[in-house]
Short mmCIF file of C-alpha atoms and ligand atoms in Angstrom, two decimals:
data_model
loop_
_atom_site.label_atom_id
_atom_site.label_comp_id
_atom_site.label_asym_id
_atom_site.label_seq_id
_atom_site.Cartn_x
_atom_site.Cartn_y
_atom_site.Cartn_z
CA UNK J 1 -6.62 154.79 -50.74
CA UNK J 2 -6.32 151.08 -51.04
CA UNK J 3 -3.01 148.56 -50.56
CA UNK J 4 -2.80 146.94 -53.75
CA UNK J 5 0.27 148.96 -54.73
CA UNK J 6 2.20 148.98 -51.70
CA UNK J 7 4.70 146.55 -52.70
CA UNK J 8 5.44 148.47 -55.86
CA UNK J 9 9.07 149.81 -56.63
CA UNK J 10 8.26 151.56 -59.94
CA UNK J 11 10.87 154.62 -60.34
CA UNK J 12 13.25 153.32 -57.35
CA UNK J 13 16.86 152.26 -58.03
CA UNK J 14 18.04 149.62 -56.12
CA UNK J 15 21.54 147.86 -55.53
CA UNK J 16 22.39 144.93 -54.91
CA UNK J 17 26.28 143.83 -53.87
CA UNK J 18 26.58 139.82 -54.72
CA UNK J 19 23.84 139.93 -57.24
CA UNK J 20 26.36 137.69 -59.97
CA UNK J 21 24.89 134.27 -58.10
CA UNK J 22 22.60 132.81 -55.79
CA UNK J 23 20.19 134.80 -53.46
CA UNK J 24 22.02 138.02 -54.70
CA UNK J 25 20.99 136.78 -57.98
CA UNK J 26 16.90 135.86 -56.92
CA UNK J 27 16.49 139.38 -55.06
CA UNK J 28 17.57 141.41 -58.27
CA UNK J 29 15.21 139.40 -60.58
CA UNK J 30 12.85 139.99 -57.75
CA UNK J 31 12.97 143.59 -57.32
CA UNK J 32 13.09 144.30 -60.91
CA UNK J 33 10.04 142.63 -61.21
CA UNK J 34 8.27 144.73 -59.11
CA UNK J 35 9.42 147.71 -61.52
CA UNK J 36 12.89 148.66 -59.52
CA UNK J 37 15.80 149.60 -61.71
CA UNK J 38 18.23 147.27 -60.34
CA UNK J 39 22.28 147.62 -60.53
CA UNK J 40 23.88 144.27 -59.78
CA UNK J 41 27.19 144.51 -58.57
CA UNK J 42 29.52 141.71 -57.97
CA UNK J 43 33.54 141.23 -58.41
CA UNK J 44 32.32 138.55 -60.85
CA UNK J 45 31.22 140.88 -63.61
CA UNK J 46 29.98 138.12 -65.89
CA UNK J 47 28.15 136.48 -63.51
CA UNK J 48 26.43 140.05 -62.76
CA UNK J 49 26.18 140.47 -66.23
CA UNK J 50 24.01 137.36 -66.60
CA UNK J 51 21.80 138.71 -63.72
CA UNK J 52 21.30 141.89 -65.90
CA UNK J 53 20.49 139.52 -69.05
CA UNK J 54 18.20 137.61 -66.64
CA UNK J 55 16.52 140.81 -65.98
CA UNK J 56 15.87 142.30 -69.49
CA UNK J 57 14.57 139.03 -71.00
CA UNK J 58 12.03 139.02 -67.64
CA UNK J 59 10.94 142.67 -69.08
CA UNK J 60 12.95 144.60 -66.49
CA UNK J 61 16.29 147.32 -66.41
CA UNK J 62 19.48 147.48 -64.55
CA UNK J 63 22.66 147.61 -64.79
CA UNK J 64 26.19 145.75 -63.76
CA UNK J 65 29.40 147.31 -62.08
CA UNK J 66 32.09 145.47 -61.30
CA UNK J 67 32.60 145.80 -57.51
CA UNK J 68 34.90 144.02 -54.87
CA UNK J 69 32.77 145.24 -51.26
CA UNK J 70 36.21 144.55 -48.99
CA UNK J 71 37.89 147.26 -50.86
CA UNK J 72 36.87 151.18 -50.43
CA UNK J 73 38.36 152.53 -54.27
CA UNK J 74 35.91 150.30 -55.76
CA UNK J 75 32.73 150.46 -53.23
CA UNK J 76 33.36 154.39 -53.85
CA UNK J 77 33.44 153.27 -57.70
CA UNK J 78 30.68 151.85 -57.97
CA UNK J 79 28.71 154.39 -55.75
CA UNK J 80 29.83 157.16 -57.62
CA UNK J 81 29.27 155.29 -60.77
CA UNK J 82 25.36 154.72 -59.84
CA UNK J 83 24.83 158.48 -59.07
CA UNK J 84 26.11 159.27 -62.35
CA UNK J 85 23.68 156.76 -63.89
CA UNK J 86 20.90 157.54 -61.51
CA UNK J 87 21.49 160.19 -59.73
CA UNK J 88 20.71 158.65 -56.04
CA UNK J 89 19.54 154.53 -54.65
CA UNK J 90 16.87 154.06 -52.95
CA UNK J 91 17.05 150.65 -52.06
CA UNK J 92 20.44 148.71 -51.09
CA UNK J 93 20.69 145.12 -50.08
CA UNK J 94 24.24 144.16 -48.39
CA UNK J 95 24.32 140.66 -49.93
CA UNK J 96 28.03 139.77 -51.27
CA UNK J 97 29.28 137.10 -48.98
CA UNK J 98 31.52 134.31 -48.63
CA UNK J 99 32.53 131.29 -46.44
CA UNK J 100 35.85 129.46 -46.20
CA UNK J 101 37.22 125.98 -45.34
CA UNK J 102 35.28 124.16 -42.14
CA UNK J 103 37.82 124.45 -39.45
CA UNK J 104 37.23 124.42 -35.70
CA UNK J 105 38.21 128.24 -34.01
CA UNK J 106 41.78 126.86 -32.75
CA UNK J 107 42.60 125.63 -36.39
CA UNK J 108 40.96 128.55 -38.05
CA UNK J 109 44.21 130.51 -40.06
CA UNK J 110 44.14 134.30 -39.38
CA UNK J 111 44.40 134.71 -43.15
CA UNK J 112 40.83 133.14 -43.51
CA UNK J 113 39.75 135.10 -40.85
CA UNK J 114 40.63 138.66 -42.49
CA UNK J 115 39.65 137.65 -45.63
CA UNK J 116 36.23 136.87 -44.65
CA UNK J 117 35.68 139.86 -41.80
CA UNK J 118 36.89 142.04 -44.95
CA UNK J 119 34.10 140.62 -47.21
CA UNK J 120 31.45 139.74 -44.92
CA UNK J 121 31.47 142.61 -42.58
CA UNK J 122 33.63 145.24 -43.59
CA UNK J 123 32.10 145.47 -47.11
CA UNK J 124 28.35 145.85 -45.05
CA UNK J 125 30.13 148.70 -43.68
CA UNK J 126 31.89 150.26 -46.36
CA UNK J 127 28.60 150.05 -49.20
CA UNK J 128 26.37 151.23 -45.85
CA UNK J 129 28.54 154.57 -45.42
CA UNK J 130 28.72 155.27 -49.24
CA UNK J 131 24.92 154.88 -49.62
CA UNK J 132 23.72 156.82 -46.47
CA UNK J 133 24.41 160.31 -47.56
CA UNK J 134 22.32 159.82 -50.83
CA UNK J 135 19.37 158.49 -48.84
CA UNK J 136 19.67 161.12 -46.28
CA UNK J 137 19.78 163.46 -48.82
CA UNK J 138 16.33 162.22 -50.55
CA UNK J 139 15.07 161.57 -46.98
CA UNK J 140 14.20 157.90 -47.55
CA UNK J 141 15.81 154.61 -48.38
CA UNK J 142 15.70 151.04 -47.69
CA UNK J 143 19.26 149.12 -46.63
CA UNK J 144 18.62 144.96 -45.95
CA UNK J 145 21.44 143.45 -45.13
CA UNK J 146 22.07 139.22 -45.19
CA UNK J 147 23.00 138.18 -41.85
CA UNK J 148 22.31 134.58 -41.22
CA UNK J 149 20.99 132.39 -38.79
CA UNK J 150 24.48 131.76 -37.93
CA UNK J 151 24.56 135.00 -36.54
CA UNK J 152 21.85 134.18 -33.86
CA UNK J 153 23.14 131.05 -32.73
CA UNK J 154 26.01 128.24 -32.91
CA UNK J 155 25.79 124.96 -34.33
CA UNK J 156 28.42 122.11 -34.17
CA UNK J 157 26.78 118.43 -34.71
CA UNK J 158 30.17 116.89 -34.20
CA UNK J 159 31.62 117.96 -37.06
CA UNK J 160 32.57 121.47 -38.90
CA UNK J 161 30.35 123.45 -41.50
CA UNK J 162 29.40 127.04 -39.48
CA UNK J 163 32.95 128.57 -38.69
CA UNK J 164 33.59 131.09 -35.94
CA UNK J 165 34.73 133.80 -38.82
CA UNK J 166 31.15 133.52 -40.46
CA UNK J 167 29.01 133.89 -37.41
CA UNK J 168 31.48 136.20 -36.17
CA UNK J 169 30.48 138.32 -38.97
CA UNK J 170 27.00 137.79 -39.76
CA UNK J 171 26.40 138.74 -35.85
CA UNK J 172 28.70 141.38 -36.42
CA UNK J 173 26.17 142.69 -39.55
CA UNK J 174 23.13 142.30 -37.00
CA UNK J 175 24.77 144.92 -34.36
CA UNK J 176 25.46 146.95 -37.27
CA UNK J 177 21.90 146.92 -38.47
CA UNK J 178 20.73 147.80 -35.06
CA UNK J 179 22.97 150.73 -34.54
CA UNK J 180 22.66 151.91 -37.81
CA UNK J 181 19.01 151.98 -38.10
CA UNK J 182 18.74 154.18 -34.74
CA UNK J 183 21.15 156.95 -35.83
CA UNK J 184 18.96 156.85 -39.70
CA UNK J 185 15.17 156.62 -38.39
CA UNK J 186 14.81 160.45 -38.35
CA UNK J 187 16.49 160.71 -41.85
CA UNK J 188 13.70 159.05 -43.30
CA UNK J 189 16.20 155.71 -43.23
CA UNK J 190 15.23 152.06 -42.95
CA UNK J 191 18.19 149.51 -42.19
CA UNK J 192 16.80 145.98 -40.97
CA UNK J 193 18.57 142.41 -41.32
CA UNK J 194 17.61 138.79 -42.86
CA UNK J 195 18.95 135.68 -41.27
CA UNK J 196 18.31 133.03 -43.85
CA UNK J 197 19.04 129.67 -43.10
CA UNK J 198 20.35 126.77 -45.22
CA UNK J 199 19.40 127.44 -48.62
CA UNK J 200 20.53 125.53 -51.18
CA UNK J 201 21.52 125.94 -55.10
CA UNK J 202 24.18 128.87 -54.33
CA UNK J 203 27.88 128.44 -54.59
CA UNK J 204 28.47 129.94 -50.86
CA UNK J 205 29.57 126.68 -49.60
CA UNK J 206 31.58 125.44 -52.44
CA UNK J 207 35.01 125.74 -50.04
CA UNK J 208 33.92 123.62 -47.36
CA UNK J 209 32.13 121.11 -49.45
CA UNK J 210 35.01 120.93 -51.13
CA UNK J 211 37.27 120.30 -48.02
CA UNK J 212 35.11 117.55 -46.91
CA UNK J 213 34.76 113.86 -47.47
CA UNK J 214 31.66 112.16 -48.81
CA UNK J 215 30.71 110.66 -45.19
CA UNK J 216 31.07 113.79 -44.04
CA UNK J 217 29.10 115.64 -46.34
CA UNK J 218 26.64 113.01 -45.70
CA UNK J 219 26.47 113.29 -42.14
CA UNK J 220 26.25 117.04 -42.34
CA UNK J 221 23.51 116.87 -44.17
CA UNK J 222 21.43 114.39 -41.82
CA UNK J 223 22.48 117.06 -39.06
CA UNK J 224 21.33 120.01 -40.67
CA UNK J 225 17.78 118.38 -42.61
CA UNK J 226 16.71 116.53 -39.48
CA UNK J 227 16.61 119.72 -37.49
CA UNK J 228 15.06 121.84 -39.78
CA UNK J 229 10.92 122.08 -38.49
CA UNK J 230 9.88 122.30 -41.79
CA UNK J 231 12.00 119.38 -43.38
CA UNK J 232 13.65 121.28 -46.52
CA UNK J 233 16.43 123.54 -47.37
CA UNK J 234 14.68 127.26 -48.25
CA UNK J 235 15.52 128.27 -52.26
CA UNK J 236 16.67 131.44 -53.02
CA UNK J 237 13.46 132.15 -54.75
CA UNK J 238 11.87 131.73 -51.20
CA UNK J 239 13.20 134.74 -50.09
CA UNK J 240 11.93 137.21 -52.63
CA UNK J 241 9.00 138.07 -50.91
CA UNK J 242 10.73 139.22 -48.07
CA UNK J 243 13.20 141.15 -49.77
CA UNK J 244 10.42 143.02 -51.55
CA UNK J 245 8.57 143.74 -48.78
CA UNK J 246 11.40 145.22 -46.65
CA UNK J 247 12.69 146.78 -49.90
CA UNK J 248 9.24 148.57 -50.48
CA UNK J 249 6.36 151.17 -48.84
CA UNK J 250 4.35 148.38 -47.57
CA UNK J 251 6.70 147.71 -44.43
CA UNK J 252 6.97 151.52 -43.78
CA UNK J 253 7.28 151.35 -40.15
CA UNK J 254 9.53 148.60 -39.58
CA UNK J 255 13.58 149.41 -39.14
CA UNK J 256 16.26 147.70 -36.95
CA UNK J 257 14.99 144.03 -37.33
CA UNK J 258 16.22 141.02 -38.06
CA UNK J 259 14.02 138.76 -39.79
CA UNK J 260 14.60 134.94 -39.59
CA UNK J 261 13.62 133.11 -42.87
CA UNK J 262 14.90 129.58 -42.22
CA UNK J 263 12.32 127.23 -42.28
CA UNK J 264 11.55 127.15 -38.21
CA UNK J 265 15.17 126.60 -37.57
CA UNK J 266 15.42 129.19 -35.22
CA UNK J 267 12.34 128.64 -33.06
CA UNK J 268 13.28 125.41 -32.03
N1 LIG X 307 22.87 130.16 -49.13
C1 LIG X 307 22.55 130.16 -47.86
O1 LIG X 307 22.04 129.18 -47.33
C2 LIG X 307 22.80 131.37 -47.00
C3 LIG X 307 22.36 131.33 -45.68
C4 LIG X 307 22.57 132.43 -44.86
C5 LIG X 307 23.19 133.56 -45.37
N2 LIG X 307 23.62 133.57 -46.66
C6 LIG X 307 24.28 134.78 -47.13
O2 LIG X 307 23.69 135.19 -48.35
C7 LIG X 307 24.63 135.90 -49.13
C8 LIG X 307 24.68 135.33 -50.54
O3 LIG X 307 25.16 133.98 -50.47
P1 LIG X 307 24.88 132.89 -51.60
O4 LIG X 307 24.48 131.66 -50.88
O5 LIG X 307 24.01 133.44 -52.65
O6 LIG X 307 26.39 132.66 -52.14
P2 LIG X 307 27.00 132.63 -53.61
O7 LIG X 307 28.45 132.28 -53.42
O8 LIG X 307 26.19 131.78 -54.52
O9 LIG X 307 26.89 134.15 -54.09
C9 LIG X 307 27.67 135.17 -53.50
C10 LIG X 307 27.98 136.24 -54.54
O10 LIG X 307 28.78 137.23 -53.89
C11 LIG X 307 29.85 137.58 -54.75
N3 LIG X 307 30.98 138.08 -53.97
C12 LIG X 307 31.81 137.37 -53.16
N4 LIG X 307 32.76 138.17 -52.66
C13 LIG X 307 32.53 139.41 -53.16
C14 LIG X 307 33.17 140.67 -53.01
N5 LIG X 307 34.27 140.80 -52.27
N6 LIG X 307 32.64 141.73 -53.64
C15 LIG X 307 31.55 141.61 -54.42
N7 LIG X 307 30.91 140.44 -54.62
C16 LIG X 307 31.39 139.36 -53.99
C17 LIG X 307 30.18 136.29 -55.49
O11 LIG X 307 30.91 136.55 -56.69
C18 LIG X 307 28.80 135.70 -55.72
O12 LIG X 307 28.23 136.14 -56.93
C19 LIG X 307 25.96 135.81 -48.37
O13 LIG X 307 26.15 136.97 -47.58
C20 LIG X 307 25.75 134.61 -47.46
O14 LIG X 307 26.58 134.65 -46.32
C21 LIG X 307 23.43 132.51 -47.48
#
C-alpha cells in the first residue's frame, strides 16, 4: 500500500450548501479538483451556477440546485433532487451562512435573531438529517460543518462586529457536531467542525460593513489585524486543504472535532 492517494475523492459526490460565493465557493473548486462530483447549492442560483462554470472550465463536474437551508420543502428538494442525480452523497459540507447588522445583545432585534438561528443553525440541522440516512445507508460519509472562531470565544474591542446571534449559532453548530458525530461513528459516519477565522474576499460581512462608519471600519480592522499571531486575514483558498482532508480517506479516524484555521487567533 502506499499514501499517495489518500486524499483522492474520485467517484464521491459531494454537497456543498453556500457554494454560490466565498469559502462555499473555494471548497467546491477544491473538492472537484480532487475528482469529487460536486453539487453546489445556494438560494443564489446564479452565483452557484458560476461555481459550476468555475468547475467545468478547471476540468471538473457538478451540478447546481437552488436551495434556501432555513426552509425544510427545499433542503428535502434538493436532497431528493441529488439522489435522483446520484443516487446517494458522500461528502456534505454545512457552509451557507450569514451575518446581520453589528448590534450589541440588548439592541439586537428578535427578527435578526430568527433569521440568522434559521440560516445558520437550523439549516446545519435540517441538510444534516436529510443527508444521514443516505450515508448510513452506504455505511460511510463525511459531514464538515463551518462553525467559526466566534463560536469558541467572544470578542468586543470596544466596538460591534461579532454579534451574540452569530456566535450563538456557530457554538450552537459545534454542540451539534459533537453530538452528532457520537450517535454516527458506528454507521460508518464522520461529522467534525471548522472554525475559520477572519477571512477576507467573501460577502459575509457586507451588512455590518455596511452599517458602519469609515472610523469605525478602520478601527475594527486595527482590532482584529493586530491580534491575529500570524498578521493576515486567512483567504478562502487557505482553507482547501483542510476541507479536503476532512472530506477524504486520509483523516479516516478523526470525527467530532473542531478544527481552528484562523491564523493563531485562537491560541493566544
Ligand atoms: N469569511 C469568514 O471570515 C468566515 C469566518 C468564519 C466562518 N465563516 C462562515 O463561512 C460560511 C461562508 O461564509 P462566506 O464568508 O463565504 O460568506 P458569503 O456571504 O460570501 O457566502 C455565503 C453563501 O451562502 C449563501 N446563503 C446565504 N443564506 C443561504 C440560505 N438560506 N440557503 C442557501 N444558501 C445561502 C449565500 O448566497 C452565499 O453564496 C458561513 O457559514 C460563515 O458564517 C466565514
Amino acid at each position: 500500500m502506499t499514501f499517495k492517494d489518500i486524499f483522492a475523492l474520485d467517484g464521491r459526490v459531494a454537497v456543498v450548501t453556500g457554494a454560490g460565493n466565498g469559502l462555499g465557493r473555494a471548497f467546491a473548486r477544491g473538492l472537484a479538483d480532487f475528482g469529487a462530483y460536486v453539487i453546489c447549492a445556494d438560494r443564489d442560483l446564479a452565483g452557484a451556477e458560476e461555481t459550476v462554470a468555475q468547475i467545468e472550465a478547471e476540468g471538473g463536474s457538478g451540478a447546481a440546485i437552488a436551495c434556501d437551508v432555513s426552509q425544510t420543502q427545499s433542503v428535502d428538494g434538493l436532497f431528493g433532487e441529488v439522489l435522483r442525480l446520484k443516487g446517494g452523497v458522500d461528502i456534505l459540507i454545512n457552509n451557507a451562512g450569514i451575518s446581520t447588522g453589528p448590534r450589541r445583545l440588548h439592541e439586537l432585534p428578535v427578527e435578526d435573531w430568527d433569521r440568522l438561528m434559521g440560516i445558520n443553525l437550523r439549516g446545519v440541522f435540517l441538510c444534516t438529517k436529510a443527508v444521514v440516512p443516505m450515508m448510513m445507508e452506504a455505511g460511510r460519509g463525511s459531514i464538515i460543518n463551518i462553525s467559526s472562531i466566534a463560536g469558541l470565544g467572544g470578542f468586543y474591542p470596544g466596538l460591534s462586529r461579532l454579534c451574540a446571534n452569530y456566535s450563538a449559532a456557530k457554538a450552537g453548530v459545534i454542540g451539534l457536531t459533537k453530538q452528532a458525530a457520537m450517535e454516527y461513528a458506528r454507521d460508518g459516519l464522520r461529522i467534525n467542525a471548522i472554525a475559520p477565522g477572519w477571512h477576507g474576499g467573501t460577502n459575509l460581512g457586507n451588512a455590518r460593513r455596511a452599517a458602519m462608519t469609515p472610523e469605525d471600519t478602520r478601527r475594527m480592522e486595527e482590532a482584529v489585524n493586530s491580534r491575529i499571531p500570524m498578521g493576515r486575514r486567512g483567504k478562502p483558498e487557505d482553507l482547501v486543504g483542510l476541507v479536503v482532508y476532512l472530506a477524504s480517506d486520509a483523516s479516516s479516524y478523526v470525527t467530532g472535532q473542531v478544527i481552528a484555521h484562523d491564523g493563531g487567533w485562537s491560541a493566544d
